[in-house]
């Protein structure tokens, strides 16, 4: 049984994303009008991925 972590959410004019958890993985997908990608993360990988995104976001805000 999977748990939806983020319903498919529009984040741009033609860009959307979503996430779900099933078993011992978190699945992330990103889709645009012409391409889509998905990735499965083990829980420890997911935590490091989120930490990396948060770190990049912090630097983005500092340089905005």
PDB file of N, CA and C in Angstrom:
ATOM      1  N   UNK A   1       0.842  -1.171   0.000  1.00  0.00           N
ATOM      2  CA  UNK A   1       0.000   0.000   0.000  1.00  0.00           C
ATOM      3  C   UNK A   1       0.890   1.237   0.000  1.00  0.00           C
ATOM      4  N   UNK A   2       0.578   2.208  -0.849  1.00  0.00           N
ATOM      5  CA  UNK A   2       1.380   3.427  -0.904  1.00  0.00           C
ATOM      6  C   UNK A   2       0.684   4.568  -0.174  1.00  0.00           C
ATOM      7  N   UNK A   3       1.496   5.500   0.287  1.00  0.00           N
ATOM      8  CA  UNK A   3       1.014   6.700   0.958  1.00  0.00           C
ATOM      9  C   UNK A   3       1.416   7.898   0.124  1.00  0.00           C
ATOM     10  N   UNK A   4       0.471   8.729  -0.219  1.00  0.00           N
ATOM     11  CA  UNK A   4       0.774   9.938  -0.979  1.00  0.00           C
ATOM     12  C   UNK A   4       1.383  10.970  -0.043  1.00  0.00           C
ATOM     13  N   UNK A   5       2.580  11.409  -0.386  1.00  0.00           N
ATOM     14  CA  UNK A   5       3.249  12.446   0.392  1.00  0.00           C
ATOM     15  C   UNK A   5       2.957  13.821  -0.190  1.00  0.00           C
ATOM     16  N   UNK A   6       2.812  13.880  -1.512  1.00  0.00           N
ATOM     17  CA  UNK A   6       2.474  15.119  -2.206  1.00  0.00           C
ATOM     18  C   UNK A   6       1.651  14.760  -3.427  1.00  0.00           C
ATOM     19  N   UNK A   7       0.393  15.163  -3.429  1.00  0.00           N
ATOM     20  CA  UNK A   7      -0.446  14.972  -4.609  1.00  0.00           C
ATOM     21  C   UNK A   7       0.234  15.646  -5.793  1.00  0.00           C
ATOM     22  N   UNK A   8      -0.062  15.184  -7.007  1.00  0.00           N
ATOM     23  CA  UNK A   8       0.494  15.855  -8.174  1.00  0.00           C
ATOM     24  C   UNK A   8       0.157  17.339  -8.070  1.00  0.00           C
ATOM     25  N   UNK A   9       1.205  18.153  -8.035  1.00  0.00           N
ATOM     26  CA  UNK A   9       1.073  19.577  -7.773  1.00  0.00           C
ATOM     27  C   UNK A   9       1.706  20.366  -8.910  1.00  0.00           C
ATOM     28  N   UNK A  10       0.961  21.277  -9.450  1.00  0.00           N
ATOM     29  CA  UNK A  10       1.486  22.129 -10.513  1.00  0.00           C
ATOM     30  C   UNK A  10       2.414  23.167  -9.882  1.00  0.00           C
ATOM     31  N   UNK A  11       3.666  23.224 -10.355  1.00  0.00           N
ATOM     32  CA  UNK A  11       4.635  24.165  -9.792  1.00  0.00           C
ATOM     33  C   UNK A  11       5.114  25.170 -10.838  1.00  0.00           C
ATOM     34  N   UNK A  12       4.564  25.112 -12.004  1.00  0.00           N
ATOM     35  CA  UNK A  12       4.913  26.039 -13.079  1.00  0.00           C
ATOM     36  C   UNK A  12       3.866  25.949 -14.162  1.00  0.00           C
ATOM     37  N   UNK A  13       4.065  26.717 -15.211  1.00  0.00           N
ATOM     38  CA  UNK A  13       3.083  26.722 -16.292  1.00  0.00           C
ATOM     39  C   UNK A  13       2.866  25.328 -16.870  1.00  0.00           C
ATOM     40  N   UNK A  14       3.956  24.589 -17.085  1.00  0.00           N
ATOM     41  CA  UNK A  14       3.843  23.224 -17.626  1.00  0.00           C
ATOM     42  C   UNK A  14       4.654  22.230 -16.801  1.00  0.00           C
ATOM     43  N   UNK A  15       4.893  22.540 -15.532  1.00  0.00           N
ATOM     44  CA  UNK A  15       5.723  21.703 -14.674  1.00  0.00           C
ATOM     45  C   UNK A  15       4.924  21.267 -13.451  1.00  0.00           C
ATOM     46  N   UNK A  16       5.013  19.979 -13.134  1.00  0.00           N
ATOM     47  CA  UNK A  16       4.330  19.466 -11.945  1.00  0.00           C
ATOM     48  C   UNK A  16       5.219  18.445 -11.253  1.00  0.00           C
ATOM     49  N   UNK A  17       4.874  18.164 -10.002  1.00  0.00           N
ATOM     50  CA  UNK A  17       5.640  17.191  -9.231  1.00  0.00           C
ATOM     51  C   UNK A  17       4.720  16.475  -8.254  1.00  0.00           C
ATOM     52  N   UNK A  18       5.186  15.355  -7.738  1.00  0.00           N
ATOM     53  CA  UNK A  18       4.447  14.598  -6.739  1.00  0.00           C
ATOM     54  C   UNK A  18       5.386  13.627  -6.055  1.00  0.00           C
ATOM     55  N   UNK A  19       4.923  13.073  -4.935  1.00  0.00           N
ATOM     56  CA  UNK A  19       5.749  12.119  -4.193  1.00  0.00           C
ATOM     57  C   UNK A  19       4.850  11.139  -3.454  1.00  0.00           C
ATOM     58  N   UNK A  20       5.326   9.906  -3.344  1.00  0.00           N
ATOM     59  CA  UNK A  20       4.605   8.896  -2.564  1.00  0.00           C
ATOM     60  C   UNK A  20       5.608   7.968  -1.895  1.00  0.00           C
ATOM     61  N   UNK A  21       5.144   7.287  -0.870  1.00  0.00           N
ATOM     62  CA  UNK A  21       5.966   6.347  -0.123  1.00  0.00           C
ATOM     63  C   UNK A  21       5.315   4.971  -0.228  1.00  0.00           C
ATOM     64  N   UNK A  22       6.137   3.992  -0.539  1.00  0.00           N
ATOM     65  CA  UNK A  22       5.641   2.616  -0.597  1.00  0.00           C
ATOM     66  C   UNK A  22       6.753   1.699  -0.119  1.00  0.00           C
ATOM     67  N   UNK A  23       6.418   0.824   0.807  1.00  0.00           N
ATOM     68  CA  UNK A  23       7.428  -0.081   1.354  1.00  0.00           C
ATOM     69  C   UNK A  23       8.539   0.710   1.998  1.00  0.00           C
ATOM     70  N   UNK A  24       9.772   0.481   1.543  1.00  0.00           N
ATOM     71  CA  UNK A  24      10.918   1.191   2.118  1.00  0.00           C
ATOM     72  C   UNK A  24      11.487   2.226   1.155  1.00  0.00           C
ATOM     73  N   UNK A  25      10.623   2.769   0.268  1.00  0.00           N
ATOM     74  CA  UNK A  25      11.071   3.765  -0.698  1.00  0.00           C
ATOM     75  C   UNK A  25      10.146   4.970  -0.737  1.00  0.00           C
ATOM     76  N   UNK A  26      10.751   6.103  -1.086  1.00  0.00           N
ATOM     77  CA  UNK A  26      10.000   7.311  -1.409  1.00  0.00           C
ATOM     78  C   UNK A  26      10.179   7.530  -2.901  1.00  0.00           C
ATOM     79  N   UNK A  27       9.079   7.694  -3.599  1.00  0.00           N
ATOM     80  CA  UNK A  27       9.114   7.945  -5.034  1.00  0.00           C
ATOM     81  C   UNK A  27       8.818   9.406  -5.313  1.00  0.00           C
ATOM     82  N   UNK A  28       9.622  10.013  -6.168  1.00  0.00           N
ATOM     83  CA  UNK A  28       9.459  11.400  -6.555  1.00  0.00           C
ATOM     84  C   UNK A  28       9.311  11.448  -8.064  1.00  0.00           C
ATOM     85  N   UNK A  29       8.359  12.245  -8.557  1.00  0.00           N
ATOM     86  CA  UNK A  29       8.292  12.430  -9.993  1.00  0.00           C
ATOM     87  C   UNK A  29       8.145  13.902 -10.317  1.00  0.00           C
ATOM     88  N   UNK A  30       8.729  14.277 -11.436  1.00  0.00           N
ATOM     89  CA  UNK A  30       8.653  15.634 -11.967  1.00  0.00           C
ATOM     90  C   UNK A  30       8.291  15.486 -13.435  1.00  0.00           C
ATOM     91  N   UNK A  31       7.330  16.276 -13.890  1.00  0.00           N
ATOM     92  CA  UNK A  31       6.883  16.180 -15.274  1.00  0.00           C
ATOM     93  C   UNK A  31       6.673  17.564 -15.861  1.00  0.00           C
ATOM     94  N   UNK A  32       7.048  17.715 -17.125  1.00  0.00           N
ATOM     95  CA  UNK A  32       6.777  18.935 -17.868  1.00  0.00           C
ATOM     96  C   UNK A  32       6.021  18.536 -19.128  1.00  0.00           C
ATOM     97  N   UNK A  33       5.772  19.485 -19.991  1.00  0.00           N
ATOM     98  CA  UNK A  33       5.016  19.206 -21.207  1.00  0.00           C
ATOM     99  C   UNK A  33       5.745  18.215 -22.114  1.00  0.00           C
ATOM    100  N   UNK A  34       7.082  18.215 -22.081  1.00  0.00           N
ATOM    101  CA  UNK A  34       7.817  17.384 -23.024  1.00  0.00           C
ATOM    102  C   UNK A  34       8.677  16.279 -22.410  1.00  0.00           C
ATOM    103  N   UNK A  35       8.790  16.233 -21.087  1.00  0.00           N
ATOM    104  CA  UNK A  35       9.627  15.199 -20.474  1.00  0.00           C
ATOM    105  C   UNK A  35       9.144  14.928 -19.046  1.00  0.00           C
ATOM    106  N   UNK A  36       9.387  13.718 -18.580  1.00  0.00           N
ATOM    107  CA  UNK A  36       9.076  13.399 -17.194  1.00  0.00           C
ATOM    108  C   UNK A  36      10.181  12.496 -16.642  1.00  0.00           C
ATOM    109  N   UNK A  37      10.322  12.537 -15.327  1.00  0.00           N
ATOM    110  CA  UNK A  37      11.335  11.716 -14.667  1.00  0.00           C
ATOM    111  C   UNK A  37      10.806  11.276 -13.315  1.00  0.00           C
ATOM    112  N   UNK A  38      11.219  10.101 -12.904  1.00  0.00           N
ATOM    113  CA  UNK A  38      10.860   9.627 -11.570  1.00  0.00           C
ATOM    114  C   UNK A  38      12.080   8.947 -10.973  1.00  0.00           C
ATOM    115  N   UNK A  39      12.101   8.928  -9.653  1.00  0.00           N
ATOM    116  CA  UNK A  39      13.236   8.335  -8.952  1.00  0.00           C
ATOM    117  C   UNK A  39      12.746   7.734  -7.645  1.00  0.00           C
ATOM    118  N   UNK A  40      13.269   6.574  -7.306  1.00  0.00           N
ATOM    119  CA  UNK A  40      12.962   5.933  -6.036  1.00  0.00           C
ATOM    120  C   UNK A  40      14.132   6.083  -5.092  1.00  0.00           C
ATOM    121  N   UNK A  41      13.857   6.483  -3.862  1.00  0.00           N
ATOM    122  CA  UNK A  41      14.881   6.714  -2.849  1.00  0.00           C
ATOM    123  C   UNK A  41      14.658   5.774  -1.671  1.00  0.00           C
ATOM    124  N   UNK A  42      15.715   5.167  -1.164  1.00  0.00           N
ATOM    125  CA  UNK A  42      15.652   4.519   0.138  1.00  0.00           C
ATOM    126  C   UNK A  42      15.497   5.651   1.156  1.00  0.00           C
ATOM    127  N   UNK A  43      14.989   5.364   2.337  1.00  0.00           N
ATOM    128  CA  UNK A  43      14.709   6.420   3.314  1.00  0.00           C
ATOM    129  C   UNK A  43      15.939   7.277   3.634  1.00  0.00           C
ATOM    130  N   UNK A  44      17.108   6.653   3.843  1.00  0.00           N
ATOM    131  CA  UNK A  44      18.306   7.438   4.149  1.00  0.00           C
ATOM    132  C   UNK A  44      18.729   8.291   2.960  1.00  0.00           C
ATOM    133  N   UNK A  45      18.529   7.788   1.741  1.00  0.00           N
ATOM    134  CA  UNK A  45      18.838   8.570   0.544  1.00  0.00           C
ATOM    135  C   UNK A  45      17.882   9.761   0.436  1.00  0.00           C
ATOM    136  N   UNK A  46      16.605   9.524   0.740  1.00  0.00           N
ATOM    137  CA  UNK A  46      15.604  10.589   0.686  1.00  0.00           C
ATOM    138  C   UNK A  46      15.985  11.716   1.655  1.00  0.00           C
ATOM    139  N   UNK A  47      16.388  11.342   2.869  1.00  0.00           N
ATOM    140  CA  UNK A  47      16.769  12.351   3.856  1.00  0.00           C
ATOM    141  C   UNK A  47      17.959  13.167   3.375  1.00  0.00           C
ATOM    142  N   UNK A  48      18.956  12.524   2.780  1.00  0.00           N
ATOM    143  CA  UNK A  48      20.116  13.251   2.252  1.00  0.00           C
ATOM    144  C   UNK A  48      19.729  14.109   1.050  1.00  0.00           C
ATOM    145  N   UNK A  49      18.822  13.623   0.217  1.00  0.00           N
ATOM    146  CA  UNK A  49      18.332  14.395  -0.925  1.00  0.00           C
ATOM    147  C   UNK A  49      17.652  15.675  -0.444  1.00  0.00           C
ATOM    148  N   UNK A  50      16.768  15.549   0.539  1.00  0.00           N
ATOM    149  CA  UNK A  50      16.056  16.719   1.073  1.00  0.00           C
ATOM    150  C   UNK A  50      17.043  17.685   1.716  1.00  0.00           C
ATOM    151  N   UNK A  51      18.014  17.176   2.453  1.00  0.00           N
ATOM    152  CA  UNK A  51      19.039  18.043   3.045  1.00  0.00           C
ATOM    153  C   UNK A  51      19.784  18.807   1.953  1.00  0.00           C
ATOM    154  N   UNK A  52      20.119  18.132   0.867  1.00  0.00           N
ATOM    155  CA  UNK A  52      20.821  18.777  -0.246  1.00  0.00           C
ATOM    156  C   UNK A  52      19.974  19.863  -0.899  1.00  0.00           C
ATOM    157  N   UNK A  53      18.705  19.576  -1.116  1.00  0.00           N
ATOM    158  CA  UNK A  53      17.808  20.572  -1.706  1.00  0.00           C
ATOM    159  C   UNK A  53      17.670  21.766  -0.770  1.00  0.00           C
ATOM    160  N   UNK A  54      17.512  21.514   0.525  1.00  0.00           N
ATOM    161  CA  UNK A  54      17.399  22.611   1.491  1.00  0.00           C
ATOM    162  C   UNK A  54      18.663  23.463   1.514  1.00  0.00           C
ATOM    163  N   UNK A  55      19.832  22.827   1.421  1.00  0.00           N
ATOM    164  CA  UNK A  55      21.099  23.557   1.400  1.00  0.00           C
ATOM    165  C   UNK A  55      21.180  24.419   0.136  1.00  0.00           C
ATOM    166  N   UNK A  56      20.815  23.862  -0.998  1.00  0.00           N
ATOM    167  CA  UNK A  56      20.821  24.628  -2.250  1.00  0.00           C
ATOM    168  C   UNK A  56      19.832  25.786  -2.175  1.00  0.00           C
ATOM    169  N   UNK A  57      18.675  25.561  -1.559  1.00  0.00           N
ATOM    170  CA  UNK A  57      17.668  26.612  -1.445  1.00  0.00           C
ATOM    171  C   UNK A  57      18.177  27.756  -0.560  1.00  0.00           C
ATOM    172  N   UNK A  58      18.867  27.411   0.504  1.00  0.00           N
ATOM    173  CA  UNK A  58      19.423  28.435   1.393  1.00  0.00           C
ATOM    174  C   UNK A  58      20.412  29.317   0.625  1.00  0.00           C
ATOM    175  N   UNK A  59      21.306  28.697  -0.157  1.00  0.00           N
ATOM    176  CA  UNK A  59      22.272  29.459  -0.947  1.00  0.00           C
ATOM    177  C   UNK A  59      21.559  30.296  -2.007  1.00  0.00           C
ATOM    178  N   UNK A  60      20.521  29.746  -2.603  1.00  0.00           N
ATOM    179  CA  UNK A  60      19.715  30.486  -3.577  1.00  0.00           C
ATOM    180  C   UNK A  60      19.159  31.762  -2.944  1.00  0.00           C
ATOM    181  N   UNK A  61      18.595  31.642  -1.749  1.00  0.00           N
ATOM    182  CA  UNK A  61      18.017  32.799  -1.069  1.00  0.00           C
ATOM    183  C   UNK A  61      19.078  33.832  -0.716  1.00  0.00           C
ATOM    184  N   UNK A  62      20.267  33.363  -0.339  1.00  0.00           N
ATOM    185  CA  UNK A  62      21.371  34.276  -0.011  1.00  0.00           C
ATOM    186  C   UNK A  62      21.833  35.060  -1.227  1.00  0.00           C
ATOM    187  N   UNK A  63      21.727  34.476  -2.413  1.00  0.00           N
ATOM    188  CA  UNK A  63      22.244  35.087  -3.644  1.00  0.00           C
ATOM    189  C   UNK A  63      21.165  35.680  -4.538  1.00  0.00           C
ATOM    190  N   UNK A  64      19.954  35.687  -4.082  1.00  0.00           N
ATOM    191  CA  UNK A  64      18.816  36.141  -4.883  1.00  0.00           C
ATOM    192  C   UNK A  64      18.844  37.641  -5.067  1.00  0.00           C
TER     193      UNK A  64
END
